[in-house]
PDB file of C-alpha atoms in Angstrom:
ATOM      1  CA  MET A 733      75.265  52.531 131.707  1.00 61.00           C
ATOM      2  CA  ARG A 734      72.275  51.718 133.485  1.00 83.00           C
ATOM      3  CA  LYS A 735      71.878  51.860 137.290  1.00 90.00           C
ATOM      4  CA  PRO A 736      71.734  48.539 139.160  1.00 94.00           C
ATOM      5  CA  ASP A 737      68.361  48.011 140.852  1.00 93.00           C
ATOM      6  CA  ALA A 738      70.224  46.596 143.940  1.00 93.00           C
ATOM      7  CA  VAL A 739      74.071  46.247 144.727  1.00 94.00           C
ATOM      8  CA  PHE A 740      75.609  44.259 147.480  1.00 96.00           C
ATOM      9  CA  VAL A 741      79.048  44.606 148.751  1.00 97.00           C
ATOM     10  CA  THR A 742      81.179  42.512 150.809  1.00 97.00           C
ATOM     11  CA  PHE A 743      85.274  42.327 151.295  1.00 96.00           C
ATOM     12  CA  ILE A 744      86.930  39.134 151.439  1.00 96.00           C
ATOM     13  CA  ALA A 745      90.412  38.233 152.362  1.00 95.00           C
ATOM     14  CA  ALA A 746      91.309  36.130 149.829  1.00 95.00           C
ATOM     15  CA  THR A 747      92.233  36.573 146.018  1.00 95.00           C
ATOM     16  CA  PRO A 748      90.195  37.489 143.274  1.00 97.00           C
ATOM     17  CA  GLN A 749      91.058  34.293 141.738  1.00 97.00           C
ATOM     18  CA  ALA A 750      90.194  32.235 144.372  1.00 97.00           C
ATOM     19  CA  VAL A 751      86.624  33.934 144.836  1.00 98.00           C
ATOM     20  CA  TRP A 752      86.264  33.642 141.279  1.00 98.00           C
ATOM     21  CA  ASP A 753      86.963  29.649 141.546  1.00 98.00           C
ATOM     22  CA  LEU A 754      84.764  29.101 144.254  1.00 97.00           C
ATOM     23  CA  LEU A 755      81.927  30.901 142.782  1.00 97.00           C
ATOM     24  CA  THR A 756      81.904  29.012 139.447  1.00 98.00           C
ATOM     25  CA  ASP A 757      82.529  25.476 140.610  1.00 98.00           C
ATOM     26  CA  LYS A 758      79.277  23.683 140.637  1.00 97.00           C
ATOM     27  CA  ALA A 759      80.596  21.237 143.141  1.00 97.00           C
ATOM     28  CA  ARG A 760      81.178  23.398 145.729  1.00 96.00           C
ATOM     29  CA  SER A 761      78.232  25.846 145.059  1.00 96.00           C
ATOM     30  CA  PRO A 762      75.659  24.172 147.779  1.00 95.00           C
ATOM     31  CA  GLN A 763      77.966  25.067 150.580  1.00 94.00           C
ATOM     32  CA  PHE A 764      77.166  29.178 149.715  1.00 95.00           C
ATOM     33  CA  PHE A 765      74.009  28.779 147.723  1.00 95.00           C
ATOM     34  CA  PHE A 766      71.885  27.285 150.614  1.00 89.00           C
ATOM     35  CA  GLY A 767      72.062  23.983 149.080  1.00 92.00           C
ATOM     36  CA  TYR A 768      71.008  24.881 145.394  1.00 95.00           C
ATOM     37  CA  VAL A 769      73.756  23.721 142.619  1.00 97.00           C
ATOM     38  CA  MET A 770      74.602  26.897 140.427  1.00 98.00           C
ATOM     39  CA  SER A 771      76.130  26.077 137.336  1.00 98.00           C
ATOM     40  CA  VAL A 772      78.223  28.656 135.407  1.00 98.00           C
ATOM     41  CA  GLY A 773      79.195  27.781 131.657  1.00 98.00           C
ATOM     42  CA  GLY A 774      82.763  28.649 130.839  1.00 97.00           C
ATOM     43  CA  ALA A 775      82.544  31.316 128.414  1.00 98.00           C
ATOM     44  CA  ALA A 776      79.875  34.080 127.149  1.00 98.00           C
ATOM     45  CA  GLY A 777      76.842  32.282 125.336  1.00 98.00           C
ATOM     46  CA  GLU A 778      77.028  29.211 127.562  1.00 98.00           C
ATOM     47  CA  PRO A 779      74.110  28.337 130.151  1.00 98.00           C
ATOM     48  CA  PHE A 780      73.792  29.521 133.513  1.00 98.00           C
ATOM     49  CA  THR A 781      71.570  27.324 135.665  1.00 98.00           C
ATOM     50  CA  VAL A 782      70.511  27.241 139.383  1.00 98.00           C
ATOM     51  CA  THR A 783      68.826  23.728 140.474  1.00 97.00           C
ATOM     52  CA  ARG A 784      67.279  23.094 143.870  1.00 94.00           C
ATOM     53  CA  ALA A 785      68.550  20.095 145.965  1.00 91.00           C
ATOM     54  CA  ASP A 786      65.614  17.974 144.794  1.00 94.00           C
ATOM     55  CA  GLY A 787      66.539  18.761 140.784  1.00 94.00           C
ATOM     56  CA  THR A 788      64.198  21.308 140.389  1.00 96.00           C
ATOM     57  CA  PRO A 789      65.056  23.591 137.906  1.00 96.00           C
ATOM     58  CA  ASP A 790      64.769  27.312 139.935  1.00 95.00           C
ATOM     59  CA  VAL A 791      66.752  29.959 137.173  1.00 97.00           C
ATOM     60  CA  ALA A 792      67.850  29.532 133.756  1.00 97.00           C
ATOM     61  CA  GLY A 793      69.769  31.796 131.997  1.00 98.00           C
ATOM     62  CA  LYS A 794      72.933  32.460 129.979  1.00 98.00           C
ATOM     63  CA  VAL A 795      76.610  33.641 130.630  1.00 98.00           C
ATOM     64  CA  LEU A 796      76.601  36.872 129.300  1.00 98.00           C
ATOM     65  CA  VAL A 797      80.171  38.155 130.156  1.00 98.00           C
ATOM     66  CA  HIS A 798      82.917  35.713 131.205  1.00 98.00           C
ATOM     67  CA  GLU A 799      85.946  37.592 132.437  1.00 98.00           C
ATOM     68  CA  PRO A 800      87.977  35.786 134.851  1.00 98.00           C
ATOM     69  CA  PRO A 801      88.841  36.545 137.817  1.00 98.00           C
ATOM     70  CA  HIS A 802      87.256  39.824 137.660  1.00 98.00           C
ATOM     71  CA  ARG A 803      83.530  40.088 136.209  1.00 98.00           C
ATOM     72  CA  LEU A 804      80.538  37.508 135.537  1.00 98.00           C
ATOM     73  CA  ARG A 805      77.571  38.761 134.017  1.00 98.00           C
ATOM     74  CA  VAL A 806      74.601  36.361 133.679  1.00 98.00           C
ATOM     75  CA  SER A 807      70.907  36.392 132.571  1.00 98.00           C
ATOM     76  CA  TRP A 808      68.275  35.342 135.216  1.00 97.00           C
ATOM     77  CA  ASP A 809      64.903  33.715 134.337  1.00 96.00           C
ATOM     78  CA  MET A 810      62.917  32.239 137.281  1.00 93.00           C
ATOM     79  CA  VAL A 811      61.859  29.041 135.748  1.00 95.00           C
ATOM     80  CA  ALA A 812      58.597  28.757 137.852  1.00 92.00           C
ATOM     81  CA  MET A 813      57.680  32.201 137.598  1.00 90.00           C
ATOM     82  CA  PRO A 814      57.628  33.203 133.877  1.00 89.00           C
ATOM     83  CA  ASP A 815      55.826  36.567 134.623  1.00 88.00           C
ATOM     84  CA  VAL A 816      58.855  38.044 136.226  1.00 90.00           C
ATOM     85  CA  PRO A 817      60.971  39.535 133.497  1.00 92.00           C
ATOM     86  CA  THR A 818      64.469  38.664 132.990  1.00 96.00           C
ATOM     87  CA  ALA A 819      67.125  39.939 135.372  1.00 96.00           C
ATOM     88  CA  GLU A 820      70.455  40.162 134.927  1.00 97.00           C
ATOM     89  CA  LEU A 821      73.257  39.529 137.553  1.00 97.00           C
ATOM     90  CA  GLU A 822      76.399  41.164 137.752  1.00 98.00           C
ATOM     91  CA  PHE A 823      79.649  39.497 139.999  1.00 98.00           C
ATOM     92  CA  LEU A 824      82.740  42.194 139.987  1.00 98.00           C
ATOM     93  CA  LEU A 825      85.834  41.113 142.064  1.00 98.00           C
ATOM     94  CA  GLU A 826      88.291  43.827 142.421  1.00 97.00           C
ATOM     95  CA  PRO A 827      91.357  43.757 144.551  1.00 94.00           C
ATOM     96  CA  VAL A 828      91.412  46.474 147.129  1.00 91.00           C
ATOM     97  CA  ASP A 829      94.496  46.800 149.535  1.00 87.00           C
ATOM     98  CA  ASP A 830      95.256  43.071 150.725  1.00 87.00           C
ATOM     99  CA  VAL A 831      91.948  41.936 150.303  1.00 93.00           C
ATOM    100  CA  VAL A 832      88.686  41.674 147.346  1.00 95.00           C
ATOM    101  CA  ARG A 833      85.612  43.732 146.706  1.00 96.00           C
ATOM    102  CA  LEU A 834      82.932  41.567 145.655  1.00 98.00           C
ATOM    103  CA  THR A 835      80.089  43.562 144.347  1.00 98.00           C
ATOM    104  CA  ILE A 836      76.743  41.800 143.194  1.00 97.00           C
ATOM    105  CA  ARG A 837      75.036  44.167 140.969  1.00 97.00           C
ATOM    106  CA  GLN A 838      71.172  43.187 140.239  1.00 96.00           C
ATOM    107  CA  PHE A 839      69.480  44.574 137.053  1.00 96.00           C
ATOM    108  CA  ASP A 840      65.433  43.953 137.215  1.00 94.00           C
ATOM    109  CA  GLY A 841      64.287  43.515 134.100  1.00 93.00           C
ATOM    110  CA  GLY A 842      60.927  45.507 135.146  1.00 91.00           C
ATOM    111  CA  PRO A 843      59.390  46.642 138.060  1.00 89.00           C
ATOM    112  CA  ILE A 844      59.228  44.065 140.830  1.00 87.00           C
ATOM    113  CA  SER A 845      56.990  43.686 143.780  1.00 88.00           C
ATOM    114  CA  ASP A 846      58.486  44.944 147.220  1.00 88.00           C
ATOM    115  CA  SER A 847      58.625  41.070 148.437  1.00 88.00           C
ATOM    116  CA  PHE A 848      60.842  40.298 145.457  1.00 86.00           C
ATOM    117  CA  VAL A 849      63.113  43.227 147.067  1.00 86.00           C
ATOM    118  CA  GLU A 850      63.137  41.914 149.997  1.00 87.00           C
ATOM    119  CA  ALA A 851      64.057  38.352 149.203  1.00 88.00           C
ATOM    120  CA  GLY A 852      66.817  39.271 146.804  1.00 89.00           C
ATOM    121  CA  ARG A 853      68.263  41.352 149.601  1.00 89.00           C
ATOM    122  CA  GLU A 854      67.819  38.160 151.775  1.00 89.00           C
ATOM    123  CA  GLY A 855      69.074  35.735 149.193  1.00 93.00           C
ATOM    124  CA  TRP A 856      72.209  37.996 148.075  1.00 95.00           C
ATOM    125  CA  SER A 857      73.256  39.042 151.856  1.00 94.00           C
ATOM    126  CA  LEU A 858      73.211  35.442 152.836  1.00 93.00           C
ATOM    127  CA  ILE A 859      75.555  34.187 149.527  1.00 95.00           C
ATOM    128  CA  GLN A 860      77.766  36.751 150.181  1.00 96.00           C
ATOM    129  CA  ALA A 861      78.226  36.047 153.532  1.00 95.00           C
ATOM    130  CA  SER A 862      78.820  32.468 152.989  1.00 95.00           C
ATOM    131  CA  LEU A 863      81.240  32.846 150.237  1.00 96.00           C
ATOM    132  CA  LYS A 864      82.835  34.749 152.431  1.00 96.00           C
ATOM    133  CA  THR A 865      82.943  32.629 155.855  1.00 95.00           C
ATOM    134  CA  LEU A 866      83.767  29.445 153.123  1.00 95.00           C
ATOM    135  CA  LEU A 867      86.877  31.299 151.677  1.00 96.00           C
ATOM    136  CA  GLU A 868      88.147  32.611 154.938  1.00 95.00           C
ATOM    137  CA  THR A 869      87.462  29.788 157.440  1.00 93.00           C
ATOM    138  CA  GLY A 870      87.256  26.977 155.048  1.00 88.00           C
ATOM    139  CA  ARG A 871      83.937  25.708 156.579  1.00 81.00           C
ATOM    140  CA  PRO A 872      80.632  27.067 155.201  1.00 79.00           C
ATOM    141  CA  LEU A 873      78.400  29.045 157.302  1.00 75.00           C
ATOM    142  CA  PRO A 874      75.835  26.557 159.280  1.00 68.00           C
ATOM    143  CA  PRO A 875      72.642  26.398 157.017  1.00 66.00           C
ATOM    144  CA  ILE A 876      70.131  29.003 156.439  1.00 66.00           C
ATOM    145  CA  LYS A 877      67.011  28.672 154.677  1.00 67.00           C
ATOM    146  CA  PRO A 878      66.209  32.032 152.833  1.00 61.00           C
ATOM    147  CA  ARG A 879      62.394  33.532 153.117  1.00 58.00           C
ATOM    148  CA  PRO A 880      60.780  32.866 150.055  1.00 56.00           C
ATOM    149  CA  PRO A 881      58.923  35.799 148.331  1.00 56.00           C
ATOM    150  CA  GLN A 882      55.471  36.110 149.857  1.00 51.00           C
TER     151      GLN A 882
ATOM    152  CA  MET B 312      62.465  64.612 148.886  1.00 54.00           C
ATOM    153  CA  SER B 313      64.954  62.738 150.907  1.00 78.00           C
ATOM    154  CA  ASP B 314      67.225  59.544 150.020  1.00 84.00           C
ATOM    155  CA  PRO B 315      66.161  56.144 151.130  1.00 89.00           C
ATOM    156  CA  ALA B 316      67.914  54.082 153.704  1.00 94.00           C
ATOM    157  CA  PHE B 317      70.653  52.245 153.478  1.00 95.00           C
ATOM    158  CA  VAL B 318      69.954  48.703 154.747  1.00 95.00           C
ATOM    159  CA  TYR B 319      72.965  46.223 154.962  1.00 96.00           C
ATOM    160  CA  VAL B 320      72.478  42.693 156.119  1.00 95.00           C
ATOM    161  CA  VAL B 321      75.190  40.294 157.515  1.00 96.00           C
ATOM    162  CA  TYR B 322      75.149  36.878 158.625  1.00 95.00           C
ATOM    163  CA  ILE B 323      77.696  36.019 161.125  1.00 96.00           C
ATOM    164  CA  ARG B 324      78.776  32.508 162.862  1.00 95.00           C
ATOM    165  CA  ALA B 325      78.520  34.135 166.038  1.00 96.00           C
ATOM    166  CA  THR B 326      75.997  34.589 168.920  1.00 97.00           C
ATOM    167  CA  PRO B 327      74.105  38.050 169.057  1.00 98.00           C
ATOM    168  CA  ALA B 328      75.734  38.670 172.886  1.00 98.00           C
ATOM    169  CA  ARG B 329      79.064  38.301 170.977  1.00 98.00           C
ATOM    170  CA  ILE B 330      78.428  40.647 168.360  1.00 98.00           C
ATOM    171  CA  TRP B 331      76.642  42.981 170.669  1.00 98.00           C
ATOM    172  CA  ASP B 332      79.717  43.368 172.846  1.00 98.00           C
ATOM    173  CA  ALA B 333      81.834  43.929 169.543  1.00 98.00           C
ATOM    174  CA  LEU B 334      79.870  46.605 168.538  1.00 98.00           C
ATOM    175  CA  THR B 335      79.510  48.361 171.882  1.00 98.00           C
ATOM    176  CA  ASP B 336      83.023  47.827 173.236  1.00 98.00           C
ATOM    177  CA  PRO B 337      85.705  50.245 172.165  1.00 98.00           C
ATOM    178  CA  ASP B 338      88.555  47.950 172.245  1.00 97.00           C
ATOM    179  CA  GLN B 339      86.774  45.670 169.765  1.00 97.00           C
ATOM    180  CA  THR B 340      85.660  48.699 167.004  1.00 97.00           C
ATOM    181  CA  GLU B 341      89.141  49.686 167.336  1.00 95.00           C
ATOM    182  CA  LYS B 342      90.097  46.560 165.347  1.00 95.00           C
ATOM    183  CA  PHE B 343      87.373  46.699 162.631  1.00 95.00           C
ATOM    184  CA  TRP B 344      86.237  50.212 162.555  1.00 95.00           C
ATOM    185  CA  PHE B 345      89.079  52.084 160.991  1.00 92.00           C
ATOM    186  CA  GLY B 346      90.852  52.286 164.108  1.00 94.00           C
ATOM    187  CA  GLY B 347      87.614  53.747 165.964  1.00 96.00           C
ATOM    188  CA  ARG B 348      87.009  53.627 169.352  1.00 98.00           C
ATOM    189  CA  PHE B 349      83.104  53.342 169.838  1.00 98.00           C
ATOM    190  CA  LYS B 350      82.847  55.040 172.992  1.00 98.00           C
ATOM    191  CA  THR B 351      79.494  54.971 175.180  1.00 97.00           C
ATOM    192  CA  ASP B 352      78.373  55.100 178.775  1.00 96.00           C
ATOM    193  CA  GLY B 353      77.502  51.136 178.746  1.00 94.00           C
ATOM    194  CA  ALA B 354      75.680  51.662 175.411  1.00 96.00           C
ATOM    195  CA  ARG B 355      72.741  52.654 177.788  1.00 97.00           C
ATOM    196  CA  LYS B 356      69.587  54.728 176.260  1.00 98.00           C
ATOM    197  CA  GLY B 357      70.707  58.376 176.831  1.00 97.00           C
ATOM    198  CA  SER B 358      74.349  57.835 176.870  1.00 98.00           C
ATOM    199  CA  ASP B 359      76.216  60.277 174.227  1.00 98.00           C
ATOM    200  CA  LEU B 360      78.579  58.561 172.262  1.00 98.00           C
ATOM    201  CA  GLU B 361      81.534  59.350 169.434  1.00 98.00           C
ATOM    202  CA  LEU B 362      83.441  57.292 167.280  1.00 98.00           C
ATOM    203  CA  TRP B 363      87.499  58.619 168.337  1.00 98.00           C
ATOM    204  CA  SER B 364      90.766  57.449 166.724  1.00 96.00           C
ATOM    205  CA  GLU B 365      94.157  58.790 167.451  1.00 94.00           C
ATOM    206  CA  GLN B 366      94.609  59.220 163.887  1.00 92.00           C
ATOM    207  CA  ARG B 367      91.339  61.147 162.877  1.00 93.00           C
ATOM    208  CA  GLY B 368      90.107  62.566 166.324  1.00 96.00           C
ATOM    209  CA  VAL B 369      86.149  62.320 166.388  1.00 96.00           C
ATOM    210  CA  ASP B 370      84.648  61.048 163.167  1.00 95.00           C
ATOM    211  CA  PHE B 371      81.211  61.143 164.619  1.00 94.00           C
ATOM    212  CA  THR B 372      79.159  61.925 167.658  1.00 95.00           C
ATOM    213  CA  GLY B 373      75.777  61.207 168.969  1.00 95.00           C
ATOM    214  CA  GLN B 374      73.204  59.636 171.366  1.00 96.00           C
ATOM    215  CA  ILE B 375      71.791  56.255 172.125  1.00 98.00           C
ATOM    216  CA  LEU B 376      67.894  56.410 171.676  1.00 98.00           C
ATOM    217  CA  GLU B 377      67.225  52.753 172.288  1.00 98.00           C
ATOM    218  CA  SER B 378      69.278  49.949 173.782  1.00 98.00           C
ATOM    219  CA  ASP B 379      67.963  46.242 174.271  1.00 98.00           C
ATOM    220  CA  PRO B 380      70.769  44.211 174.403  1.00 98.00           C
ATOM    221  CA  PRO B 381      71.494  41.929 172.331  1.00 98.00           C
ATOM    222  CA  LYS B 382      68.894  42.415 170.515  1.00 98.00           C
ATOM    223  CA  LYS B 383      68.686  46.219 169.512  1.00 98.00           C
ATOM    224  CA  LEU B 384      70.491  49.248 169.245  1.00 98.00           C
ATOM    225  CA  VAL B 385      69.169  52.852 167.768  1.00 98.00           C
ATOM    226  CA  TRP B 386      71.571  55.802 168.127  1.00 98.00           C
ATOM    227  CA  THR B 387      72.178  59.060 166.404  1.00 96.00           C
ATOM    228  CA  PHE B 388      75.028  59.991 163.914  1.00 94.00           C
ATOM    229  CA  GLN B 389      75.969  63.190 163.363  1.00 92.00           C
ATOM    230  CA  HIS B 390      79.456  63.438 161.506  1.00 90.00           C
ATOM    231  CA  THR B 391      81.942  65.915 162.253  1.00 90.00           C
ATOM    232  CA  ARG B 392      83.152  66.964 158.784  1.00 85.00           C
ATOM    233  CA  GLU B 393      80.002  65.930 156.405  1.00 78.00           C
ATOM    234  CA  PRO B 394      78.415  69.259 155.546  1.00 70.00           C
ATOM    235  CA  ASP B 395      75.252  67.233 155.274  1.00 66.00           C
ATOM    236  CA  SER B 396      75.224  66.330 158.947  1.00 58.00           C
ATOM    237  CA  LEU B 397      75.021  70.309 159.487  1.00 61.00           C
ATOM    238  CA  ASP B 398      71.449  69.837 158.912  1.00 58.00           C
ATOM    239  CA  GLY B 399      70.594  67.398 161.843  1.00 69.00           C
ATOM    240  CA  ALA B 400      71.431  63.943 162.934  1.00 77.00           C
ATOM    241  CA  THR B 401      70.810  60.793 161.064  1.00 92.00           C
ATOM    242  CA  THR B 402      69.770  57.626 162.838  1.00 96.00           C
ATOM    243  CA  VAL B 403      71.552  54.082 162.796  1.00 98.00           C
ATOM    244  CA  SER B 404      69.845  50.986 164.143  1.00 98.00           C
ATOM    245  CA  TYR B 405      71.550  47.568 164.625  1.00 98.00           C
ATOM    246  CA  GLU B 406      68.947  44.462 164.714  1.00 98.00           C
ATOM    247  CA  LEU B 407      70.561  41.038 165.543  1.00 98.00           C
ATOM    248  CA  GLU B 408      68.328  37.980 165.276  1.00 97.00           C
ATOM    249  CA  VAL B 409      69.457  34.389 165.770  1.00 95.00           C
ATOM    250  CA  MET B 410      69.115  32.230 162.645  1.00 90.00           C
ATOM    251  CA  GLY B 411      70.059  28.629 163.879  1.00 87.00           C
ATOM    252  CA  ASP B 412      73.890  28.796 164.635  1.00 87.00           C
ATOM    253  CA  ASP B 413      74.077  32.069 162.791  1.00 92.00           C
ATOM    254  CA  THR B 414      72.960  35.756 163.648  1.00 96.00           C
ATOM    255  CA  ARG B 415      71.658  37.912 161.185  1.00 95.00           C
ATOM    256  CA  LEU B 416      72.516  41.817 161.726  1.00 97.00           C
ATOM    257  CA  THR B 417      70.564  44.297 159.862  1.00 97.00           C
ATOM    258  CA  VAL B 418      72.247  47.731 160.144  1.00 98.00           C
ATOM    259  CA  THR B 419      69.896  50.229 158.675  1.00 97.00           C
ATOM    260  CA  HIS B 420      71.158  54.067 158.429  1.00 96.00           C
ATOM    261  CA  ASP B 421      68.209  56.682 157.728  1.00 95.00           C
ATOM    262  CA  GLY B 422      67.298  60.138 157.619  1.00 92.00           C
ATOM    263  CA  PHE B 423      69.667  61.453 154.758  1.00 91.00           C
ATOM    264  CA  LEU B 424      68.697  64.716 152.914  1.00 88.00           C
ATOM    265  CA  ASP B 425      68.298  64.399 149.088  1.00 86.00           C
ATOM    266  CA  ASN B 426      71.031  63.450 146.816  1.00 86.00           C
ATOM    267  CA  SER B 427      72.986  63.352 150.240  1.00 88.00           C
ATOM    268  CA  SER B 428      77.216  62.956 149.944  1.00 88.00           C
ATOM    269  CA  LEU B 429      77.021  61.383 153.260  1.00 90.00           C
ATOM    270  CA  ARG B 430      74.763  58.417 152.139  1.00 92.00           C
ATOM    271  CA  ARG B 431      77.338  58.022 149.370  1.00 91.00           C
ATOM    272  CA  GLY B 432      80.082  57.847 152.194  1.00 91.00           C
ATOM    273  CA  VAL B 433      78.331  55.521 154.512  1.00 94.00           C
ATOM    274  CA  SER B 434      77.299  53.200 151.688  1.00 94.00           C
ATOM    275  CA  GLY B 435      81.191  52.889 151.068  1.00 93.00           C
ATOM    276  CA  GLY B 436      81.969  52.737 154.885  1.00 94.00           C
ATOM    277  CA  TRP B 437      79.486  50.187 156.321  1.00 97.00           C
ATOM    278  CA  PRO B 438      80.070  47.241 153.973  1.00 96.00           C
ATOM    279  CA  ARG B 439      83.879  47.609 154.668  1.00 95.00           C
ATOM    280  CA  ILE B 440      83.304  47.882 158.714  1.00 96.00           C
ATOM    281  CA  LEU B 441      80.958  44.992 158.747  1.00 97.00           C
ATOM    282  CA  SER B 442      82.877  42.830 156.417  1.00 96.00           C
ATOM    283  CA  SER B 443      85.787  43.453 158.873  1.00 95.00           C
ATOM    284  CA  LEU B 444      83.522  42.754 162.066  1.00 97.00           C
ATOM    285  CA  LYS B 445      82.484  39.417 160.393  1.00 97.00           C
ATOM    286  CA  SER B 446      86.267  38.666 159.561  1.00 96.00           C
ATOM    287  CA  MET B 447      87.449  39.253 163.389  1.00 96.00           C
ATOM    288  CA  LEU B 448      84.402  37.197 164.783  1.00 96.00           C
ATOM    289  CA  GLU B 449      84.684  34.058 162.546  1.00 96.00           C
ATOM    290  CA  THR B 450      88.700  34.127 162.267  1.00 94.00           C
ATOM    291  CA  GLY B 451      89.966  36.247 165.135  1.00 86.00           C
ATOM    292  CA  ALA B 452      91.591  38.489 162.415  1.00 84.00           C
ATOM    293  CA  PRO B 453      89.618  41.434 161.326  1.00 85.00           C
ATOM    294  CA  LEU B 454      90.540  42.732 157.415  1.00 80.00           C
ATOM    295  CA  THR B 455      93.606  44.782 158.755  1.00 64.00           C
ATOM    296  CA  ARG B 456      93.818  46.927 155.662  1.00 48.00           C
ATOM    297  CA  ALA B 457      90.312  47.205 154.373  1.00 41.00           C
ATOM    298  CA  ALA B 458      89.293  48.617 157.721  1.00 42.00           C
TER     299      ALA B 458
END
């Protein structure tokens, strides 16, 4: 099994089902995805998309693995950057003691620049922090815009 | 060859001052840091430090290298039971930046040997500790069982 190029781990006081429901809820996604709309198809093979608040498509892909409430894997193409090779993202939700360990694993499609590595870390760190706050407090984190790759 | 630094970024709905206090006050670290009391002499530069708990005794010792409250704290980390730490201390830094109504806390743990078992250990530990810190500051309740 291939090693991920980046891993982001957080622990959330919730059930795997509650984390899964939020992660796949298009209507609530702007609250944890810095205002973007994330749409996750309901089965493997269906579309996966991320759309900016102004309607511009940001990410296009497909659902590769759909195993509620423990594992979601999607392909990830940056719409405006066709030169960036297709990546894959995997979300693992595991019960640990009384909480959930959310692991986001990023598999790059090829070498990417340091600014992309940094942008990925910023973006996923912010998304997982927002998911955690929303699930634990019922309120989103006050909005922060991620820094775009240079 | 040596292993890369472990970097963890967490956004917390709290001020840098509140996060700084939580990270440097043994009464607060006890709640989110596996029951450990982070003991220093006021988190001042040059101060010795240790993480102590009744269950495990001293987990690690070190010294504060740089202290700029509430923005930056750099300290050495020498684990008392990991063989890797016998080769020398690793270094931990906390950096706190205001981001609107949130604070970004970046924890960087560096100075590992090649294929470091210490790095594997802290890579599992920091996400739990910092998740519990975030819960404690945002909800008043740390992740009791997880940290």
